[in-house]
Amino acid sequence: MPPLRHRKVLILGYRAVGKTSLAHQFVEGKFVECYEPTVESTYNKMVVVGKDEFQLQLVDTAGQDEYTVLPHSFIIGIHGYVLVYSVTSLRSFQVVKTLHKKLHESRGKTRMPVVLVGNKADLALQSREVRTDEGKKLAESWGAIFLESSAKESQVTMGIFMKLIEEIDRVDNSYGRS
Ligand code: GDP
């Protein structure tokens, strides 16, 4: 049997975009309606992708904004990032742009595995502020994966973390490591 591989990933984004809801949906398979700002929580989950098994450590961070100074713990030992904005909040879209820039600079401008997530897609009809093509274009400019999601939907949420694990392997291999 191949060895269990460890992956540590961070969920980042402006407050109330659905970071905790996505983490809960992924780990517990449930959507939680109430809103309590997160300090920082870590979840562990075994994930199977293809033939490989991963011990995924997921860190749900307190929300950031344009002025947040990213701590070293957001860089060192982190394999990949889920950057979340809400499709109902232009401000949250601006914030992910700043966050990506800061991460990219702190990581020495090397290629980093990122999934950009436009969450709350279920509210898009009533209150969309960020178009799908804007999210897609931004992710393309980073060389990242893009998805719109609703934390109410377990399959879509699952897909975010599966894709990130695949992307971590892809970026690793393109550097000749595995
Ligand atoms: P966080 O601060 O980014 O961790 O955001 P939360 O996960 O705490 O979510 C903030 C609020 O948005 C809560 O009331 C959630 O129930 C709600 N929420 C989160 N994700 C979604 C979603 O995909 N769709 C809808 N309709 N509400 C969501």
mmCIF file of C-alpha atoms and ligand atoms in Angstrom:
data_model
loop_
_atom_site.group_PDB
_atom_site.id
_atom_site.type_symbol
_atom_site.label_atom_id
_atom_site.label_comp_id
_atom_site.label_asym_id
_atom_site.label_seq_id
_atom_site.Cartn_x
_atom_site.Cartn_y
_atom_site.Cartn_z
ATOM 1 C CA MET A 1 0.000 0.000 0.000
ATOM 2 C CA PRO A 2 1.451 3.481 -0.840
ATOM 3 C CA PRO A 3 2.342 5.626 2.197
ATOM 4 C CA LEU A 4 -0.247 8.066 3.502
ATOM 5 C CA ARG A 5 0.646 11.538 2.367
ATOM 6 C CA HIS A 6 0.168 14.636 4.462
ATOM 7 C CA ARG A 7 -1.184 17.858 2.969
ATOM 8 C CA LYS A 8 -1.743 21.072 4.872
ATOM 9 C CA VAL A 9 -4.006 23.647 3.246
ATOM 10 C CA LEU A 10 -5.355 27.038 4.271
ATOM 11 C CA ILE A 11 -8.723 28.660 3.577
ATOM 12 C CA LEU A 12 -8.360 32.406 3.237
ATOM 13 C CA GLY A 13 -10.636 35.300 2.352
ATOM 14 C CA TYR A 14 -12.601 38.271 3.590
ATOM 15 C CA ARG A 15 -14.990 37.765 6.515
ATOM 16 C CA ALA A 16 -18.394 36.111 6.038
ATOM 17 C CA VAL A 17 -17.669 34.776 2.533
ATOM 18 C CA GLY A 18 -18.317 31.200 3.711
ATOM 19 C CA LYS A 19 -14.871 29.854 4.696
ATOM 20 C CA THR A 20 -16.157 28.068 7.793
ATOM 21 C CA SER A 21 -19.272 26.839 5.989
ATOM 22 C CA LEU A 22 -17.148 25.288 3.235
ATOM 23 C CA ALA A 23 -14.843 23.654 5.808
ATOM 24 C CA HIS A 24 -17.858 22.283 7.733
ATOM 25 C CA GLN A 25 -19.556 21.024 4.614
ATOM 26 C CA PHE A 26 -16.363 19.290 3.532
ATOM 27 C CA VAL A 27 -15.504 17.745 6.891
ATOM 28 C CA GLU A 28 -18.953 17.053 8.362
ATOM 29 C CA GLY A 29 -21.134 16.985 5.232
ATOM 30 C CA LYS A 30 -23.451 19.650 6.705
ATOM 31 C CA PHE A 31 -24.337 23.290 6.071
ATOM 32 C CA VAL A 32 -24.494 25.431 9.194
ATOM 33 C CA GLU A 33 -26.743 28.475 8.956
ATOM 34 C CA CYS A 34 -25.503 30.521 11.931
ATOM 35 C CA TYR A 35 -22.659 32.988 11.661
ATOM 36 C CA GLU A 36 -19.905 33.144 14.248
ATOM 37 C CA PRO A 37 -16.626 34.687 13.151
ATOM 38 C CA THR A 38 -13.824 32.134 13.332
ATOM 39 C CA VAL A 39 -10.636 32.681 15.288
ATOM 40 C CA GLU A 40 -8.827 29.774 13.648
ATOM 41 C CA SER A 41 -9.789 26.094 13.482
ATOM 42 C CA THR A 42 -7.947 23.087 12.172
ATOM 43 C CA TYR A 43 -9.695 20.023 10.765
ATOM 44 C CA ASN A 44 -8.245 16.671 9.764
ATOM 45 C CA LYS A 45 -9.783 14.432 7.148
ATOM 46 C CA MET A 46 -8.658 11.401 5.185
ATOM 47 C CA VAL A 47 -9.204 11.942 1.498
ATOM 48 C CA VAL A 48 -8.864 9.495 -1.377
ATOM 49 C CA VAL A 49 -7.941 10.945 -4.748
ATOM 50 C CA GLY A 50 -7.560 8.326 -7.468
ATOM 51 C CA LYS A 51 -5.420 5.588 -5.958
ATOM 52 C CA ASP A 52 -3.814 7.798 -3.346
ATOM 53 C CA GLU A 53 -4.794 8.440 0.242
ATOM 54 C CA PHE A 54 -4.104 11.788 1.860
ATOM 55 C CA GLN A 55 -4.228 13.016 5.429
ATOM 56 C CA LEU A 56 -5.588 16.491 4.784
ATOM 57 C CA GLN A 57 -5.082 19.124 7.452
ATOM 58 C CA LEU A 58 -7.369 22.043 6.787
ATOM 59 C CA VAL A 59 -6.876 25.378 8.528
ATOM 60 C CA ASP A 60 -9.907 27.684 8.537
ATOM 61 C CA THR A 61 -8.491 31.128 9.239
ATOM 62 C CA ALA A 62 -10.055 34.255 10.724
ATOM 63 C CA GLY A 63 -11.038 36.547 7.845
ATOM 64 C CA GLN A 64 -8.485 38.867 6.296
ATOM 65 C CA ASP A 65 -8.748 42.243 4.588
ATOM 66 C CA GLU A 66 -6.430 44.407 2.479
ATOM 67 C CA TYR A 67 -4.450 45.461 5.545
ATOM 68 C CA THR A 68 -3.824 42.059 7.096
ATOM 69 C CA VAL A 69 -0.171 41.202 7.603
ATOM 70 C CA LEU A 70 0.127 37.513 6.761
ATOM 71 C CA PRO A 71 1.917 35.535 9.507
ATOM 72 C CA HIS A 72 4.741 33.071 8.699
ATOM 73 C CA SER A 73 2.393 30.232 9.629
ATOM 74 C CA PHE A 74 0.432 31.056 6.436
ATOM 75 C CA ILE A 75 3.524 30.349 4.349
ATOM 76 C CA ILE A 76 5.774 27.769 6.018
ATOM 77 C CA GLY A 77 4.664 24.171 5.616
ATOM 78 C CA ILE A 78 1.523 25.075 3.644
ATOM 79 C CA HIS A 79 1.024 23.006 0.509
ATOM 80 C CA GLY A 80 -1.878 24.915 -1.016
ATOM 81 C CA TYR A 81 -4.575 27.559 -0.623
ATOM 82 C CA VAL A 82 -8.301 27.910 -1.082
ATOM 83 C CA LEU A 83 -8.917 31.624 -1.681
ATOM 84 C CA VAL A 84 -12.589 32.388 -1.163
ATOM 85 C CA TYR A 85 -14.688 35.402 -2.117
ATOM 86 C CA SER A 86 -18.444 35.711 -2.268
ATOM 87 C CA VAL A 87 -20.054 36.322 -5.670
ATOM 88 C CA THR A 88 -22.355 38.719 -3.767
ATOM 89 C CA SER A 89 -19.477 40.919 -2.548
ATOM 90 C CA LEU A 90 -17.186 42.956 -4.773
ATOM 91 C CA ARG A 91 -15.170 43.930 -1.711
ATOM 92 C CA SER A 92 -14.391 40.275 -0.997
ATOM 93 C CA PHE A 93 -13.173 39.903 -4.607
ATOM 94 C CA GLN A 94 -10.805 42.850 -4.137
ATOM 95 C CA VAL A 95 -9.547 41.248 -0.928
ATOM 96 C CA VAL A 96 -8.611 37.914 -2.595
ATOM 97 C CA LYS A 97 -6.588 39.846 -5.164
ATOM 98 C CA THR A 98 -4.558 41.485 -2.399
ATOM 99 C CA LEU A 99 -4.191 38.209 -0.515
ATOM 100 C CA HIS A 100 -2.870 36.398 -3.562
ATOM 101 C CA LYS A 101 -0.358 39.156 -4.222
ATOM 102 C CA LYS A 102 0.915 39.005 -0.632
ATOM 103 C CA LEU A 103 1.154 35.208 -0.623
ATOM 104 C CA HIS A 104 2.923 35.176 -3.976
ATOM 105 C CA GLU A 105 5.491 37.713 -2.779
ATOM 106 C CA SER A 106 6.015 35.968 0.569
ATOM 107 C CA ARG A 107 6.576 32.641 -1.193
ATOM 108 C CA GLY A 108 9.314 34.109 -3.366
ATOM 109 C CA LYS A 109 7.057 34.363 -6.420
ATOM 110 C CA THR A 110 7.200 30.612 -7.021
ATOM 111 C CA ARG A 111 4.196 28.808 -8.480
ATOM 112 C CA MET A 112 1.742 27.975 -5.679
ATOM 113 C CA PRO A 113 -1.258 25.643 -5.758
ATOM 114 C CA VAL A 114 -4.422 27.746 -5.482
ATOM 115 C CA VAL A 115 -8.115 27.144 -5.986
ATOM 116 C CA LEU A 116 -10.044 30.416 -6.331
ATOM 117 C CA VAL A 117 -13.613 29.967 -5.123
ATOM 118 C CA GLY A 118 -16.555 32.278 -5.816
ATOM 119 C CA ASN A 119 -18.886 31.127 -3.038
ATOM 120 C CA LYS A 120 -22.598 31.810 -2.394
ATOM 121 C CA ALA A 121 -23.409 31.051 -6.034
ATOM 122 C CA ASP A 122 -26.922 30.067 -4.865
ATOM 123 C CA LEU A 123 -27.532 33.794 -4.158
ATOM 124 C CA ALA A 124 -26.225 34.923 -7.545
ATOM 125 C CA LEU A 125 -29.618 35.515 -9.179
ATOM 126 C CA GLN A 126 -30.721 38.002 -6.498
ATOM 127 C CA SER A 127 -27.487 39.658 -5.495
ATOM 128 C CA ARG A 128 -24.483 38.929 -7.708
ATOM 129 C CA GLU A 129 -21.742 41.581 -7.635
ATOM 130 C CA VAL A 130 -18.918 39.578 -9.284
ATOM 131 C CA ARG A 131 -19.471 37.995 -12.697
ATOM 132 C CA THR A 132 -18.332 34.435 -13.379
ATOM 133 C CA ASP A 133 -15.991 35.519 -16.172
ATOM 134 C CA GLU A 134 -14.273 38.003 -13.830
ATOM 135 C CA GLY A 135 -13.457 35.182 -11.394
ATOM 136 C CA LYS A 136 -12.335 32.930 -14.216
ATOM 137 C CA LYS A 137 -10.085 35.603 -15.682
ATOM 138 C CA LEU A 138 -8.480 36.330 -12.332
ATOM 139 C CA ALA A 139 -7.749 32.644 -11.713
ATOM 140 C CA GLU A 140 -6.280 32.319 -15.213
ATOM 141 C CA SER A 141 -3.974 35.251 -14.591
ATOM 142 C CA TRP A 142 -2.662 33.384 -11.527
ATOM 143 C CA GLY A 143 -2.475 29.978 -13.241
ATOM 144 C CA ALA A 144 -4.979 28.795 -10.618
ATOM 145 C CA ILE A 145 -8.124 26.678 -10.679
ATOM 146 C CA PHE A 146 -11.491 28.445 -10.554
ATOM 147 C CA LEU A 147 -14.818 27.249 -9.213
ATOM 148 C CA GLU A 148 -18.069 28.855 -8.187
ATOM 149 C CA SER A 149 -19.653 27.075 -5.244
ATOM 150 C CA SER A 150 -22.359 27.035 -2.660
ATOM 151 C CA ALA A 151 -21.450 25.724 0.780
ATOM 152 C CA LYS A 152 -24.978 24.274 0.780
ATOM 153 C CA GLU A 153 -23.911 21.746 -1.856
ATOM 154 C CA SER A 154 -21.693 18.928 -0.691
ATOM 155 C CA GLN A 155 -20.498 17.681 -4.114
ATOM 156 C CA VAL A 156 -19.308 21.083 -5.271
ATOM 157 C CA THR A 157 -17.617 21.722 -1.932
ATOM 158 C CA MET A 158 -15.912 18.333 -2.063
ATOM 159 C CA GLY A 159 -14.645 19.196 -5.555
ATOM 160 C CA ILE A 160 -12.780 22.253 -4.229
ATOM 161 C CA PHE A 161 -10.558 20.198 -1.941
ATOM 162 C CA MET A 162 -10.115 17.321 -4.392
ATOM 163 C CA LYS A 163 -8.976 19.747 -7.065
ATOM 164 C CA LEU A 164 -6.573 21.423 -4.665
ATOM 165 C CA ILE A 165 -4.945 18.094 -3.772
ATOM 166 C CA GLU A 166 -4.532 17.303 -7.471
ATOM 167 C CA GLU A 167 -3.137 20.762 -8.117
ATOM 168 C CA ILE A 168 -0.577 20.382 -5.303
ATOM 169 C CA ASP A 169 0.752 17.229 -7.003
ATOM 170 C CA ARG A 170 0.748 18.900 -10.399
ATOM 171 C CA VAL A 171 2.721 21.947 -9.213
ATOM 172 C CA ASP A 172 5.123 19.699 -7.254
ATOM 173 C CA ASN A 173 5.789 17.546 -10.302
ATOM 174 C CA SER A 174 6.344 20.514 -12.560
ATOM 175 C CA TYR A 175 9.233 21.410 -10.249
ATOM 176 C CA GLY A 176 10.637 17.911 -10.598
ATOM 177 C CA ARG A 177 9.713 16.911 -7.028
ATOM 178 C CA SER A 178 7.021 14.428 -6.129
HETATM 179 P P1 GDP B 1 -16.596 32.993 7.110
HETATM 180 O O1 GDP B 1 -16.529 34.172 8.023
HETATM 181 O O2 GDP B 1 -15.953 33.309 5.782
HETATM 182 O O3 GDP B 1 -16.059 31.723 7.717
HETATM 183 O O4 GDP B 1 -18.134 32.768 6.721
HETATM 184 P P2 GDP B 1 -19.187 31.729 7.321
HETATM 185 O O5 GDP B 1 -18.919 30.357 6.821
HETATM 186 O O6 GDP B 1 -19.281 31.888 8.794
HETATM 187 O O7 GDP B 1 -20.521 32.224 6.582
HETATM 188 C C1 GDP B 1 -21.045 33.538 6.775
HETATM 189 C C2 GDP B 1 -22.555 33.511 6.541
HETATM 190 O O8 GDP B 1 -22.839 33.188 5.177
HETATM 191 C C3 GDP B 1 -23.273 32.442 7.373
HETATM 192 O O9 GDP B 1 -24.522 32.961 7.758
HETATM 193 C C4 GDP B 1 -23.454 31.295 6.417
HETATM 194 O O10 GDP B 1 -24.575 30.502 6.732
HETATM 195 C C5 GDP B 1 -23.629 32.006 5.091
HETATM 196 N N1 GDP B 1 -23.110 31.227 3.949
HETATM 197 C C6 GDP B 1 -21.894 30.663 3.810
HETATM 198 N N2 GDP B 1 -21.757 30.062 2.634
HETATM 199 C C7 GDP B 1 -22.929 30.226 1.980
HETATM 200 C C8 GDP B 1 -23.418 29.827 0.677
HETATM 201 O O11 GDP B 1 -22.729 29.204 -0.131
HETATM 202 N N3 GDP B 1 -24.696 30.210 0.378
HETATM 203 C C9 GDP B 1 -25.488 30.920 1.233
HETATM 204 N N4 GDP B 1 -26.713 31.225 0.841
HETATM 205 N N5 GDP B 1 -25.059 31.315 2.448
HETATM 206 C C10 GDP B 1 -23.803 30.977 2.817
#
